[in-house]
Amino acid sequence: MQTIQIQEVGKIKEIKKSIAKITGLSRCLIGQLVRIGEHVQGIVVGFVRGEIIAFLLGKIEEVRVGDRVYSNIEPFKIPAGEGFLGRIVDALAEPMDGKGIIETRDEGRETRDEIVHRPGDRSERSSVIHRRYPVFRRAPGVLQRVPIHRPLETGILTIDATVPIGRGQRELIVGDRMTGKTSICTNTILNQKGRGVVCIYCCIGRTYASLYKIVELLKEKGALEYTIVVAAYAASPGGEQYLVPYTACTLGEYFMDRGRDVFVVFDDLTKHAWAYRQLSLLLERPPGRDAYPGDIFYLHSQLMERAGQYSPEFGGGSMTFFPIVDTLQGDVTGYIPSNLVSMTDGQIYMNTALFNSGFRPAIDLGLSVSRIGNKVQSPAMRELSGMLRLEYVRYKELLKITRFKTSVSEQVTKQLKDGEVLTQFFTQMNNEPYTAEEEIVLLYALRRKVLSVLSTGEIDYFKKNIHGFIGERFPAVAHRLAEKRELTGDLRREIDECFVEFFKEKGMEISGMEMER
Ligand code: ATP
Ligand code: MG
């Protein structure tokens, strides 16, 4: 069958920074791509009296008033495919890592890119393989989804134990500058090694240097091969910064539609909102609260909706979002942060004071929540981490009350000591994610009060070495933990034995350890 392409040609009438007014195009869609010269494209964002308004993308300095504009009347699409793994691309999904063009043909077959459908969608012939995906795609409907039920292990003990994340969840990472927000996300990416999760790191309006650091880290740890980096720097045109999260999302949907699990980081949406505000003000759209345009809420919620867990009939894929948002002086009531809090399934709140006091990752457990709850945790994890959050929050309160008291009761002293152990328990080095088994062993040690009898240095030593020790000396126990992730009576006894053996071998004092239950 032959397809007919209708193309219209228009002219640029006016350019204002990265916005162009174009005349002569009588048919256009919002969100459609127009081409201007070889290196520049535009995305249609509005109409006024016979003119269309487009955000310019690419080498915008090459565009002049009077240039011709070519328009194909079809939604804006980008290529997507396996070939993107390990690559760094821009907002138009074009490579910017100098490794050549990205092959996106599925199984070497020529494809028709006009038809895009979701898996299981019976209305289209199933022989159609799609190569190009629309960037502004509708989110999957309710009937295509099932409740989130599988865990996404971040490898960060605090998160996995107290604010567990499920595959398909949207968890906001919120905090001031330099509080370890990006580190939470990069750690999670590193932890997905060998788990078949496709990771996407979307850099919005950040500096080249900060992106470079992340790419180097991913390369060094062998994580780039299952990761796609999608970037629009601070120096990129505003239109690209506006578009880039949707590009990242679309690349993720390719894998999600094929039944894979995807993890996407948006670093960060504050810059995205700034870019959109700048463009809107240039368009003379009426400013609203904090001078943001009124549709900024729609913009972000449209993006957040696209995460989710497909039902088995639709392939069972999932897409998890970690949007990052900056706050000023810890104020989560700002316009953009509070919008995002309301449209995500929980938030991880990073605290500057905690970060500076050396409690890293600086997660404020009092303000962090995951609305998915512990139903995505493994049975062992659920049992061991039950009251952990509450205990920690209570300790923090107690600390505040007793700060100026000179003498406190014995019971309070003990509670404070337990709290200190907990603090140290949650402290974790950057880029050293724990496996789920390691987390269970550590939590078990905490619950058995093994850590309470150790000094600060010893706790660190224990945390670092116990898992390796079990793997080496008691491989059967390690194997059973990895397989079942459930604590049976036998397994408990065996882990206890491992602890005793560990302390004996390392010559550590364990006189106070409560071995009876
Ligand atoms: P920005 O606002 O600039 O984006 P951010 O909140 O994303 O900052 P990061 O860049 O993740 O913060 O981290 C800031 C610094 O803190 C980095 O130098 C990082 O190495 C360090 N850091 C983060 N997490 C930890 C940790 N768990 N242990 C030790 N250092 C950490
Ligand atoms: Mg950051």
Coordinates of C-alpha atoms in Angstrom, one line a residue, residues 109-301:
R109 CA 13.0 -5.6 9.1
E110 CA 11.8 -2.5 7.3
T111 CA 8.9 -1.1 9.3
R112 CA 6.0 1.3 8.7
D113 CA 6.4 4.0 11.2
E114 CA 2.9 5.5 10.9
I115 CA 1.2 2.9 12.9
V116 CA 1.9 2.8 16.6
H117 CA 0.0 0.6 18.9
R118 CA 0.3 -0.9 22.3
P119 CA 1.0 -4.6 22.8
G120 CA -2.2 -6.6 22.9
D121 CA -4.1 -3.9 21.0
R122 CA -6.1 -6.1 18.7
S123 CA -7.3 -3.3 16.5
E124 CA -4.0 -3.2 14.6
R125 CA -2.4 -6.0 12.7
S126 CA 0.1 -7.6 15.0
S127 CA 2.7 -7.9 12.2
V128 CA 3.4 -4.2 12.4
I129 CA 6.6 -3.4 14.2
H130 CA 7.1 0.2 15.1
R131 CA 10.2 2.1 14.8
R132 CA 9.2 5.6 15.7
Y133 CA 7.2 6.6 18.7
P134 CA 5.2 9.8 19.3
V135 CA 6.8 11.9 22.0
F136 CA 3.5 13.2 23.4
R137 CA 1.8 9.9 23.8
R138 CA -1.3 9.2 25.9
A139 CA -0.6 7.3 29.2
P140 CA -1.8 3.7 29.4
G141 CA -5.4 3.5 30.6
V142 CA -6.6 2.0 33.9
L143 CA -7.7 -1.2 32.3
Q144 CA -4.2 -1.8 30.9
R145 CA -2.7 -1.5 34.4
V146 CA -2.5 -3.6 37.5
P147 CA -1.5 -2.5 41.0
I148 CA 2.2 -2.2 41.7
H149 CA 3.3 -5.5 43.3
R150 CA 7.0 -6.0 42.5
P151 CA 9.9 -4.3 44.3
L152 CA 12.5 -2.1 42.6
E153 CA 15.5 -2.6 44.8
T154 CA 17.5 0.6 45.1
G155 CA 20.3 -0.9 47.1
I156 CA 20.0 1.9 49.6
L157 CA 19.2 0.3 52.9
T158 CA 17.2 3.3 54.3
I159 CA 15.0 3.3 51.2
D160 CA 14.5 -0.4 50.8
A161 CA 13.7 -0.9 54.5
T162 CA 11.6 2.2 55.2
V163 CA 10.2 3.7 52.0
P164 CA 10.1 0.6 49.7
I165 CA 9.8 1.4 46.0
G166 CA 7.7 -0.8 43.6
R167 CA 8.2 -1.2 39.9
G168 CA 5.9 1.2 38.2
Q169 CA 5.9 3.7 41.1
R170 CA 6.7 7.4 40.9
E171 CA 8.8 8.6 43.8
L172 CA 9.8 12.2 44.1
I173 CA 13.4 13.0 45.3
V174 CA 13.1 16.4 46.9
G175 CA 15.7 18.4 48.7
D176 CA 18.0 21.4 48.7
R177 CA 21.1 21.7 46.5
M178 CA 23.9 19.4 47.3
T179 CA 22.1 17.0 49.5
G180 CA 22.8 13.8 47.5
K181 CA 19.6 13.7 45.4
T182 CA 21.4 12.6 42.2
S183 CA 23.4 10.1 44.2
I184 CA 20.3 8.3 45.3
C185 CA 19.3 7.9 41.7
T186 CA 22.8 6.9 40.4
N187 CA 23.1 4.3 43.2
T188 CA 19.8 2.9 42.1
I189 CA 21.0 2.6 38.6
L190 CA 24.2 0.9 39.7
N191 CA 22.1 -1.6 41.7
Q192 CA 20.1 -2.7 38.6
K193 CA 23.2 -4.4 37.2
G194 CA 22.3 -7.9 36.1
R195 CA 18.6 -7.5 37.0
G196 CA 17.3 -6.8 33.5
V197 CA 16.1 -3.3 34.3
V198 CA 16.6 -0.7 31.6
C199 CA 17.7 2.6 33.2
I200 CA 17.3 6.0 31.7
Y201 CA 19.1 9.0 33.1
C202 CA 17.5 12.3 31.8
C203 CA 19.6 15.4 32.4
I204 CA 17.5 18.6 32.2
G205 CA 19.2 22.0 32.3
R206 CA 22.3 20.8 34.2
T207 CA 25.9 21.6 33.4
Y208 CA 28.0 19.6 31.1
A209 CA 30.4 18.9 33.9
S210 CA 27.8 17.3 36.2
L211 CA 26.6 15.1 33.3
Y212 CA 30.1 14.1 32.5
K213 CA 30.7 13.0 36.1
I214 CA 27.6 10.8 36.0
V215 CA 28.5 9.2 32.6
E216 CA 32.0 8.5 33.9
L217 CA 30.6 6.8 37.0
L218 CA 28.3 4.7 35.0
K219 CA 31.1 3.7 32.6
E220 CA 33.4 2.9 35.4
K221 CA 30.9 0.6 37.2
G222 CA 29.8 -1.1 34.0
A223 CA 26.3 0.4 34.2
L224 CA 26.3 2.3 31.0
E225 CA 25.5 -0.8 28.9
Y226 CA 22.0 -1.0 30.3
T227 CA 21.5 2.7 30.6
I228 CA 20.4 5.4 28.1
V229 CA 21.5 9.0 28.9
V230 CA 19.2 11.6 27.5
A231 CA 20.4 15.1 27.9
A232 CA 19.7 18.8 27.4
Y233 CA 22.2 21.0 29.1
A234 CA 21.7 24.4 30.7
A235 CA 23.2 25.8 27.5
S236 CA 20.8 23.9 25.2
P237 CA 17.8 25.9 23.7
G238 CA 14.9 26.1 26.0
G239 CA 12.8 24.0 23.7
E240 CA 15.1 21.1 24.1
Q241 CA 15.0 21.4 27.8
Y242 CA 11.2 21.4 27.6
L243 CA 11.1 18.4 25.4
V244 CA 13.8 16.2 26.9
P245 CA 11.8 14.4 29.7
Y246 CA 9.2 13.4 27.1
T247 CA 11.9 12.0 24.9
A248 CA 13.3 10.0 27.9
C249 CA 9.9 8.7 28.7
T250 CA 9.2 7.7 25.1
L251 CA 12.5 5.8 24.9
G252 CA 11.4 4.0 28.1
E253 CA 8.0 3.2 26.7
Y254 CA 9.6 1.2 23.9
F255 CA 11.0 -1.2 26.4
M256 CA 8.0 -1.1 28.7
D257 CA 5.7 -2.1 25.8
R258 CA 7.9 -5.1 25.2
G259 CA 7.4 -6.4 28.8
R260 CA 10.6 -5.0 30.2
D261 CA 11.1 -3.0 33.4
V262 CA 12.3 0.5 33.0
F263 CA 13.7 2.9 35.6
V264 CA 13.8 6.6 34.6
V265 CA 15.5 9.5 36.5
F266 CA 14.5 13.1 35.7
D267 CA 17.3 15.3 37.0
D268 CA 15.7 17.7 37.6
L269 CA 12.2 19.0 37.0
T270 CA 12.8 22.3 38.6
K271 CA 15.0 23.2 35.6
H272 CA 12.3 21.8 33.3
A273 CA 9.8 24.2 34.9
W274 CA 12.2 27.1 34.6
A275 CA 12.8 26.4 30.9
Y276 CA 9.0 26.2 30.3
R277 CA 8.4 29.4 32.3
Q278 CA 11.0 31.2 30.3
L279 CA 9.5 30.1 27.0
S280 CA 6.0 31.0 28.2
L281 CA 7.0 34.4 29.3
L282 CA 8.6 35.1 25.9
L283 CA 5.3 34.0 24.3
E284 CA 3.6 36.6 26.5
R285 CA 1.3 34.0 28.1
P286 CA -0.1 35.3 31.3
P287 CA 2.1 34.4 34.3
G288 CA 0.6 32.8 37.3
R289 CA 1.9 31.8 40.7
D290 CA 5.7 32.4 40.9
A291 CA 5.4 33.6 37.2
Y292 CA 5.0 30.0 36.1
P293 CA 2.3 29.6 33.3
G294 CA -1.0 28.0 34.4
D295 CA -0.4 24.8 32.5
I296 CA 2.8 23.8 34.3
F297 CA 0.8 21.4 36.5
Y298 CA -0.6 19.8 33.4
L299 CA 2.8 19.6 31.9
H300 CA 4.2 17.6 34.8
S301 CA 1.2 15.5 35.5

